[in-house]
CSV table of C-alpha atoms in Angstrom, one decimal:
chain,number,residue,atom,x,y,z
I,334,MET,CA,212.1,190.7,145.6
I,335,THR,CA,209.1,188.3,145.6
I,336,THR,CA,205.7,188.8,143.9
I,337,ASN,CA,202.4,187.8,145.2
I,338,THR,CA,201.2,184.7,143.2
I,339,THR,CA,198.2,183.9,145.2
I,340,VAL,CA,195.6,182.1,143.2
I,341,PRO,CA,191.9,182.5,144.2
I,342,GLN,CA,190.6,179.5,146.1
I,343,GLY,CA,189.0,176.9,143.8
I,344,THR,CA,191.1,177.9,140.8
I,345,SER,CA,194.4,176.9,139.5
I,346,SER,CA,197.0,178.7,137.5
I,347,ALA,CA,198.3,175.6,135.9
I,348,PRO,CA,197.6,175.3,132.2
I,349,GLY,CA,195.0,172.7,131.3
I,350,THR,CA,193.4,172.6,134.7
I,351,PRO,CA,189.8,173.6,135.4
I,352,GLY,CA,189.6,177.2,136.6
I,353,GLY,CA,192.9,178.0,134.9
I,354,PRO,CA,193.4,181.0,132.7
I,355,GLU,CA,192.5,179.2,129.5
I,356,ASP,CA,188.9,178.7,130.8
I,357,THR,CA,188.1,182.4,130.3
I,358,PRO,CA,187.1,183.7,126.8
I,359,ALA,CA,190.4,185.6,126.5
I,360,GLY,CA,192.3,182.5,127.6
I,361,VAL,CA,190.5,180.3,125.0
I,362,ALA,CA,191.3,182.8,122.3
I,363,ALA,CA,194.9,183.0,123.3
I,364,ALA,CA,195.2,179.2,123.4
I,365,VAL,CA,193.6,179.0,120.0
I,366,ALA,CA,195.8,181.6,118.5
I,367,GLY,CA,198.9,179.7,119.5
I,368,ARG,CA,197.9,176.6,117.6
I,369,ASN,CA,198.3,175.9,113.9
I,370,ARG,CA,195.7,173.7,112.4
I,371,LEU,CA,194.6,174.0,108.8
I,372,ASP,CA,191.4,175.6,107.6
I,373,PHE,CA,190.0,172.5,105.8
I,374,ALA,CA,187.5,174.6,103.7
I,375,LYS,CA,190.2,176.9,102.4
I,376,SER,CA,192.8,174.2,102.0
I,377,ALA,CA,190.6,171.7,100.2
I,378,PRO,CA,187.6,173.7,98.8
I,379,LYS,CA,186.5,171.0,96.3
I,380,VAL,CA,186.5,168.3,99.0
I,381,PHE,CA,184.7,170.6,101.4
I,382,ARG,CA,182.0,171.5,98.9
I,383,ALA,CA,181.6,167.8,98.0
I,384,LEU,CA,181.0,167.1,101.7
I,385,ILE,CA,178.4,169.9,101.9
I,386,GLY,CA,176.7,168.5,98.8
I,387,PHE,CA,176.7,165.0,100.2
I,388,ASP,CA,175.3,166.2,103.5
I,389,THR,CA,172.6,168.3,101.8
I,390,ALA,CA,171.5,165.4,99.6
I,391,ALA,CA,171.3,163.0,102.6
I,392,ARG,CA,168.9,165.3,104.4
I,393,GLU,CA,166.4,165.5,101.5
I,394,ALA,CA,164.2,162.5,102.5
I,395,LEU,CA,164.3,163.1,106.2
I,396,ASP,CA,162.4,165.2,108.8
I,397,PRO,CA,164.6,168.1,109.9
I,398,ALA,CA,164.0,167.3,113.6
I,399,LEU,CA,165.2,163.8,113.1
I,400,VAL,CA,168.3,165.1,111.2
I,401,GLU,CA,169.3,167.1,114.2
I,402,LEU,CA,168.7,164.2,116.7
I,403,ILE,CA,170.9,162.0,114.6
I,404,GLN,CA,173.7,164.6,114.3
I,405,ILE,CA,173.6,165.2,118.0
I,406,ARG,CA,173.8,161.5,118.9
I,407,ALA,CA,176.7,160.8,116.6
I,408,SER,CA,178.5,163.9,117.9
I,409,HIS,CA,178.0,162.6,121.5
I,410,LEU,CA,179.5,159.3,120.5
I,411,ASN,CA,182.4,160.9,118.7
I,412,HIS,CA,183.1,163.4,121.5
I,413,CYS,CA,182.8,166.2,119.0
I,414,ALA,CA,182.0,169.3,121.1
I,415,TYR,CA,182.1,171.6,118.0
I,416,CYS,CA,179.4,169.7,116.1
I,417,LEU,CA,177.4,169.0,119.3
I,418,HIS,CA,177.2,172.7,120.0
I,419,MET,CA,176.3,173.5,116.4
I,420,HIS,CA,173.5,170.9,116.2
I,421,THR,CA,172.0,171.5,119.6
I,422,THR,CA,171.9,175.2,118.7
I,423,ASP,CA,170.2,174.4,115.4
I,424,ALA,CA,167.8,172.0,117.0
I,425,ARG,CA,166.7,174.7,119.6
I,426,LYS,CA,166.2,177.3,116.8
I,427,ALA,CA,164.0,174.7,115.0
I,428,GLY,CA,161.9,174.3,118.2
I,429,GLU,CA,163.3,171.1,119.7
I,430,SER,CA,162.5,170.7,123.4
I,431,GLU,CA,165.2,171.0,126.0
I,432,ASP,CA,164.0,167.7,127.5
I,433,ARG,CA,164.7,165.8,124.3
I,434,LEU,CA,168.0,167.5,123.8
I,435,HIS,CA,169.1,166.4,127.3
I,436,MET,CA,167.8,162.9,126.9
I,437,VAL,CA,169.1,162.0,123.4
I,438,ALA,CA,172.4,160.8,124.9
I,439,LEU,CA,170.4,158.4,127.1
I,440,TRP,CA,167.5,157.7,124.8
I,441,ARG,CA,167.4,154.0,125.7
I,442,GLU,CA,166.6,154.9,129.3
I,443,ALA,CA,164.2,157.7,128.2
I,444,ARG,CA,162.4,156.1,125.3
I,445,HIS,CA,159.1,157.9,126.1
I,446,PHE,CA,160.7,161.1,124.8
I,447,PHE,CA,161.2,159.6,121.3
I,448,THR,CA,159.0,157.9,118.8
I,449,GLU,CA,159.6,154.4,117.6
I,450,ARG,CA,160.9,155.8,114.3
I,451,GLU,CA,163.3,158.1,116.1
I,452,GLN,CA,164.5,155.2,118.4
I,453,ALA,CA,165.2,153.1,115.3
I,454,ALA,CA,167.2,155.9,113.8
I,455,LEU,CA,169.1,156.5,117.0
I,456,ALA,CA,170.0,152.8,117.3
I,457,LEU,CA,171.2,152.7,113.7
I,458,THR,CA,173.2,155.9,114.3
I,459,GLU,CA,175.0,154.2,117.3
I,460,ALA,CA,175.6,151.0,115.3
I,461,VAL,CA,177.1,152.8,112.3
I,462,THR,CA,179.1,155.3,114.4
I,463,LEU,CA,180.5,152.5,116.5
I,464,VAL,CA,180.9,150.2,113.4
I,465,ALA,CA,184.4,149.1,114.5
I,466,GLY,CA,182.8,147.0,117.2
I,467,GLY,CA,181.7,144.4,114.6
I,468,GLY,CA,179.5,146.1,112.0
I,469,VAL,CA,175.8,146.9,112.1
I,470,PRO,CA,173.8,144.1,113.8
I,471,ASP,CA,171.1,142.6,111.7
I,472,ASP,CA,168.4,143.3,114.3
I,473,VAL,CA,169.3,147.0,114.4
I,474,TYR,CA,169.3,147.3,110.6
I,475,ALA,CA,166.0,145.3,110.4
I,476,HIS,CA,164.4,147.6,113.0
I,477,ALA,CA,165.4,150.7,111.1
I,478,ALA,CA,164.2,149.1,107.8
I,479,ALA,CA,160.8,148.5,109.5
I,480,HIS,CA,160.4,152.2,110.2
I,481,PHE,CA,161.9,153.8,107.0
I,482,ASP,CA,161.2,153.0,103.4
I,483,GLU,CA,164.2,152.1,101.2
I,484,ARG,CA,164.8,155.7,100.0
I,485,GLU,CA,164.5,157.1,103.5
I,486,LEU,CA,166.8,154.4,104.9
I,487,ALA,CA,169.4,155.1,102.3
I,488,HIS,CA,169.2,158.8,103.2
I,489,LEU,CA,169.4,158.0,106.9
I,490,LEU,CA,172.6,156.0,106.3
I,491,GLY,CA,174.0,158.8,104.2
I,492,LEU,CA,173.3,161.3,106.9
I,493,ILE,CA,175.0,159.1,109.5
I,494,PHE,CA,178.0,158.8,107.2
I,495,ALA,CA,178.0,162.6,106.7
I,496,ILE,CA,177.9,163.5,110.4
I,497,ASN,CA,180.6,161.0,111.2
I,498,THR,CA,182.8,162.6,108.5
I,499,TRP,CA,182.0,166.1,109.8
I,500,ASN,CA,182.9,165.0,113.3
I,501,ARG,CA,186.2,163.8,112.1
I,502,VAL,CA,186.8,167.0,110.1
I,503,ALA,CA,186.1,169.1,113.2
I,504,LEU,CA,188.2,167.0,115.6
I,505,SER,CA,191.1,166.6,113.2
I,506,THR,CA,191.3,170.4,112.4
I,507,GLY,CA,190.8,171.4,116.1
I,508,LYS,CA,187.5,173.2,115.7
I,509,VAL,CA,186.5,174.8,119.1
I,510,ALA,CA,182.9,174.5,120.2
I,511,GLY,CA,180.9,177.8,119.9
I,512,THR,CA,183.5,179.5,117.8
I,513,ASP,CA,184.9,179.5,114.3
I,514,GLU,CA,188.3,179.0,115.7
I,515,ARG,CA,190.7,176.1,115.5
I,516,ARG,CA,193.0,174.8,118.2
């Protein structure tokens, strides 16, 4: 006896392919349920609370809109869909424009969407996030220092350190964008 295994045109039944069963909400939930990553907050609550405290302290001297732009850009660079979803959602709730949210990944080609101060912060975010490429160039650091006083610059660096850490937490523990689930 044979069964009909016809797959609708433009879809695939193979796991991991676009249009496959795991692309549906039920498929995502099933895939997530089959994986076994730890819940970092539950497994290391003191460390998790310390990260929250560090993140909160870093934000204190900075404009909330700038905070979200920095977190979005670092999350782009780190390919962290979970954090990118979270911070674009937060930015929208805070009134950030769709144009700026779309352009932040390409801010160098769309400078007119961002202030000089924001551009300096975005350049520093890229340099710190991609630090393995040889450190933060002196000109990038000097440009940021020209737009932020010493306290603000320290907080900006702290925020960049924090979002890079959060990206690594989310990626390492398999957090799934738009959910509280883990892979």
